[in-house]
Backbone as numpy.savetxt, mean C-alpha at the origin, in Angstrom:
# Nx Ny Nz CAx CAy CAz Cx Cy Cz
12.41 22.90 -8.60 13.49 22.29 -7.86 12.79 21.49 -6.81
13.16 20.12 -6.57 12.54 19.24 -5.75 13.07 19.41 -4.21
12.36 19.22 -3.31 12.61 19.37 -1.99 13.35 18.12 -1.38
13.28 16.97 -2.00 13.92 15.74 -1.58 14.19 14.97 -2.88
15.17 14.06 -2.60 15.60 13.08 -3.72 14.31 12.21 -4.03
14.28 11.86 -5.21 13.13 10.96 -5.65 13.10 10.74 -7.17
11.95 10.13 -7.61 11.70 10.01 -9.06 10.51 10.61 -9.43
10.43 11.08 -10.62 9.21 11.73 -11.20 8.23 10.56 -11.63
7.02 10.67 -10.98 6.03 9.63 -11.18 5.02 10.08 -12.17
4.73 11.32 -12.28 3.68 11.86 -13.13 3.95 13.21 -13.45
3.84 13.71 -14.70 3.80 15.14 -15.02 2.47 15.53 -15.21
2.08 16.62 -14.53 0.59 17.17 -14.58 0.49 18.34 -15.46
1.54 18.89 -16.11 1.40 19.97 -17.07 1.96 19.68 -18.44
1.69 20.38 -19.43 2.26 20.25 -20.68 3.25 21.36 -21.04
4.18 21.31 -21.87 5.07 22.39 -22.19 4.12 23.64 -22.73
4.59 24.73 -22.20 3.84 26.04 -22.62 2.77 26.41 -21.53
2.25 25.44 -20.61 1.22 25.82 -19.71 1.74 26.64 -18.70
0.98 27.63 -18.19 1.38 28.46 -17.09 1.08 27.62 -15.82
2.22 27.78 -14.77 1.96 27.03 -13.51 2.15 28.04 -12.41
1.21 28.13 -11.49 1.40 28.96 -10.33 1.00 28.18 -9.07
1.59 28.43 -7.94 1.21 27.65 -6.77 -0.34 27.81 -6.33
-1.01 26.94 -5.83 -0.50 25.76 -5.08 -0.43 24.53 -5.99
-1.09 24.48 -7.20 -0.99 23.19 -7.88 0.41 22.75 -8.29
0.71 21.36 -8.09 2.00 21.00 -8.57 2.10 20.62 -9.95
3.26 20.77 -10.53 3.49 20.42 -11.87 3.92 19.01 -12.05
4.58 18.37 -11.09 4.86 16.96 -11.16 4.62 16.26 -9.76
4.45 15.01 -9.93 4.26 14.15 -8.69 5.56 13.38 -8.61
6.17 13.45 -7.51 7.53 12.71 -7.20 7.37 11.81 -6.13
8.27 10.82 -5.93 8.22 9.91 -4.76 9.47 9.14 -4.70
9.79 8.75 -3.41 10.95 7.86 -3.16 10.64 6.45 -3.41
11.09 5.92 -4.60 10.74 4.64 -4.91 11.84 3.64 -4.56
12.91 4.06 -3.85 13.93 3.17 -3.21 13.47 2.29 -2.37
12.49 2.75 -1.44 11.94 1.95 -0.33 10.42 1.88 -0.46
9.97 0.94 -1.14 8.51 0.89 -1.28 7.77 0.29 -0.09
6.55 0.77 0.15 5.74 0.20 1.12 4.41 -0.04 0.54
3.75 -1.07 1.15 2.44 -1.44 0.73 1.43 -1.18 1.91
0.27 -0.77 1.54 -0.84 -0.52 2.50 -1.68 -1.61 2.27
-2.10 -2.30 3.39 -2.94 -3.44 3.21 -4.10 -3.28 4.31
-5.22 -3.74 3.97 -6.48 -3.77 4.82 -6.52 -5.10 5.59
-6.63 -5.09 7.01 -6.84 -6.24 7.71 -8.24 -6.13 8.29
-8.88 -7.22 8.15 -10.28 -7.33 8.75 -10.27 -6.95 10.14
-11.31 -6.15 10.70 -11.24 -5.70 12.14 -11.08 -6.83 13.03
-11.53 -8.01 12.75 -11.58 -9.17 13.77 -10.17 -9.62 13.93
-9.23 -9.28 12.94 -7.74 -9.64 13.23 -6.91 -8.60 13.40
-7.46 -7.40 13.57 -6.74 -6.17 13.80 -5.78 -6.15 15.03
-6.34 -6.69 16.12 -5.48 -6.57 17.34 -4.32 -7.55 17.32
-4.48 -8.67 16.38 -3.42 -9.62 16.34 -2.22 -9.21 15.50
-2.39 -8.02 14.79 -1.41 -7.50 13.97 -0.60 -6.27 14.49
0.56 -6.43 14.77 1.33 -5.26 15.46 2.52 -4.86 14.73
3.03 -3.64 15.04 4.27 -3.22 14.36 5.45 -4.28 14.67
6.15 -4.46 13.64 7.28 -5.29 13.73 7.08 -6.84 13.34
5.72 -7.12 13.10 5.49 -8.49 12.60 5.89 -8.69 11.15
6.52 -9.90 10.87 6.76 -10.18 9.48 5.48 -10.23 8.66
5.74 -9.89 7.41 4.62 -9.87 6.38 5.17 -10.32 5.07
4.31 -10.53 4.15 4.65 -10.68 2.75 3.56 -10.26 1.87
3.95 -9.73 0.66 3.12 -9.16 -0.36 3.30 -9.79 -1.68
2.20 -9.98 -2.29 2.35 -10.62 -3.68 1.65 -9.53 -4.62
2.47 -9.18 -5.70 1.86 -8.19 -6.60 0.86 -8.92 -7.58
-0.22 -8.20 -7.80 -1.22 -8.74 -8.66 -0.57 -9.27 -9.98
-0.95 -10.43 -10.38 -0.45 -10.98 -11.60 0.95 -11.61 -11.49
1.41 -11.71 -10.33 2.86 -12.21 -10.14 2.77 -13.44 -9.23
3.68 -14.33 -9.40 3.81 -15.45 -8.47 4.84 -15.22 -7.33
5.46 -14.10 -7.39 6.54 -13.84 -6.50 6.09 -13.08 -5.21
6.51 -13.68 -4.04 6.32 -12.97 -2.72 7.37 -12.10 -2.35
7.14 -11.00 -1.81 8.16 -10.03 -1.32 7.96 -9.93 0.20
8.98 -10.15 0.89 8.95 -10.12 2.32 9.13 -8.73 2.85
8.51 -8.41 4.17 8.61 -7.15 4.67 8.09 -7.26 6.24
8.01 -6.12 6.73 7.54 -6.06 8.22 6.59 -4.89 8.34
5.62 -5.19 9.19 4.56 -4.16 9.55 5.31 -2.94 10.26
5.27 -1.61 9.62 5.85 -0.58 10.24 4.78 0.48 10.79
3.63 0.26 10.38 2.59 1.34 10.85 1.26 0.50 10.91
0.53 1.01 11.98 -0.91 0.49 12.17 -1.90 1.61 12.47
-2.82 1.74 11.62 -3.82 2.82 11.70 -4.42 2.67 13.10
-4.86 3.85 13.59 -5.46 3.93 14.87 -7.05 4.02 14.89
-7.52 3.73 13.67 -9.01 3.82 13.35 -9.48 2.78 12.48
-10.59 2.20 12.83 -11.19 1.23 12.01 -12.00 2.00 10.81
-11.96 1.49 9.62 -12.60 2.21 8.52 -13.25 1.25 7.52
-13.80 1.74 6.65 -14.48 0.98 5.55 -13.42 0.44 4.54
-13.86 -0.55 3.84 -12.97 -1.16 2.84 -12.41 -0.23 1.84
-11.09 -0.21 1.61 -10.48 0.62 0.66 -10.50 0.17 -0.89
-10.47 -1.20 -0.98 -10.35 -1.70 -2.31 -11.67 -2.60 -2.67
-12.21 -2.23 -3.83 -13.49 -2.91 -4.35 -12.94 -3.96 -5.37
-13.50 -5.17 -5.28 -13.18 -6.12 -6.30 -14.35 -6.32 -7.21
-14.20 -7.10 -8.28 -15.28 -7.45 -9.31 -16.07 -8.64 -8.82
-15.50 -9.31 -7.69 -16.25 -10.55 -7.17 -17.56 -10.22 -6.61
-18.75 -10.75 -7.18 -19.95 -10.31 -6.66 -20.22 -10.86 -5.37
-19.34 -12.05 -4.86 -19.68 -12.48 -3.46 -18.85 -11.77 -2.41
-18.01 -10.82 -2.89 -17.04 -10.06 -2.00 -18.02 -9.16 -1.09
-17.91 -9.32 0.23 -18.76 -8.36 1.04 -18.20 -6.95 1.10
-19.00 -6.03 1.10 -18.75 -4.57 1.08 -18.81 -4.02 2.43
-19.61 -4.62 3.42 -19.90 -4.08 4.64 -18.95 -4.51 5.72
-17.78 -5.12 5.40 -16.82 -5.47 6.36 -15.96 -4.22 6.68
-15.50 -4.10 7.90 -14.74 -3.01 8.33 -13.07 -3.52 8.51
-12.34 -2.52 8.25 -10.80 -2.89 8.18 -9.94 -2.02 8.94
-8.75 -2.39 9.24 -7.74 -1.49 9.83 -6.53 -1.48 8.87
-6.16 -0.40 8.52 -5.11 -0.24 7.48 -3.68 -0.44 8.20
-2.76 -1.28 7.60 -1.49 -1.53 7.98 -0.55 -1.22 6.94
0.68 -0.68 7.35 1.67 -0.28 6.23 2.71 -1.32 6.49
3.15 -1.98 5.42 4.21 -2.96 5.33 5.44 -2.37 4.47
6.65 -2.31 5.19 7.81 -1.89 4.56 8.37 -3.07 3.82
8.71 -2.98 2.57 9.12 -4.15 1.66 10.66 -4.27 1.86
11.13 -5.41 2.05 12.56 -5.72 2.13 13.27 -5.48 0.82
12.60 -5.86 -0.28 13.20 -5.53 -1.67 12.21 -4.65 -2.29
12.62 -3.63 -2.99 11.80 -2.83 -3.71 11.80 -3.15 -5.26
10.82 -3.95 -5.67 10.73 -4.37 -7.07 10.37 -3.11 -7.90
10.78 -3.19 -9.10 10.57 -2.13 -10.10 9.11 -2.27 -10.65
8.17 -1.69 -9.91 6.74 -1.80 -10.30 6.13 -0.37 -10.23
4.98 -0.13 -10.91 4.38 1.06 -10.82 3.74 1.45 -9.38
4.03 2.57 -8.94 3.36 3.07 -7.57 1.93 2.96 -7.67
1.30 2.32 -6.75 -0.17 2.20 -6.80 -0.69 0.94 -7.22
0.21 0.05 -7.63 -0.26 -1.32 -8.06 -0.92 -2.15 -7.01
-1.86 -2.79 -7.39 -2.59 -3.72 -6.35 -1.74 -4.86 -5.90
-1.90 -5.21 -4.58 -0.99 -6.21 -4.06 -2.03 -7.03 -3.16
-1.68 -8.27 -2.73 -2.21 -9.12 -1.74 -1.26 -9.09 -0.60
-1.66 -8.74 0.51 -0.76 -8.83 1.65 -1.06 -9.84 2.75
-0.11 -10.46 3.47 -0.37 -11.45 4.32 0.50 -11.19 5.61
-0.04 -11.19 6.72 0.76 -11.02 8.03 0.68 -12.18 8.85
1.80 -12.70 9.43 1.79 -13.87 10.26 1.19 -13.52 11.59
0.11 -14.24 11.95 -0.56 -13.95 13.23 -0.76 -15.38 13.96
0.03 -15.57 14.89 0.06 -16.78 15.70 0.20 -18.06 14.69
-0.92 -18.88 14.65 -0.76 -20.01 13.89 -1.28 -19.81 12.49
-2.11 -18.84 12.26 -2.78 -18.59 10.88 -2.19 -17.26 10.26
-2.78 -16.95 9.12 -2.40 -15.78 8.46 -3.49 -14.81 8.34
-3.20 -13.51 8.65 -4.31 -12.55 8.41 -4.09 -12.04 7.01
-5.15 -12.10 6.18 -4.97 -11.76 4.81 -5.58 -10.31 4.72
-4.78 -9.50 3.88 -5.12 -8.14 3.51 -5.10 -7.99 2.03
-5.64 -6.94 1.63 -5.65 -6.57 0.23 -5.45 -5.03 0.04
-4.70 -4.74 -0.91 -4.59 -3.32 -1.27 -4.03 -3.00 -2.61
């Protein structure tokens, strides 16, 4: 029995397998309100605050989805996403921001996106 309403995202056991706590048998999530986690370069981190408008583009799509920054990490960390681009710098430090999307497209949870947050006259670009 689920503790909250949501959708089954992954089944971790097969019929006939024994299950005992603590391992979960299924992964569930609330997909009605999707959020995107984006990394903002540390040099732009102070310019991005909760409430700022943002937009997200799903990998392989031409459609932008609008949203707002709802959470800002309190810690600078290493890059979360690695690309196949050999010129992509790996030693850059980032601050993670969470963007609540205005529309929740029907996409797989965990899909990569490009995120953009409006910062004064330019855009701070993030990826996740």
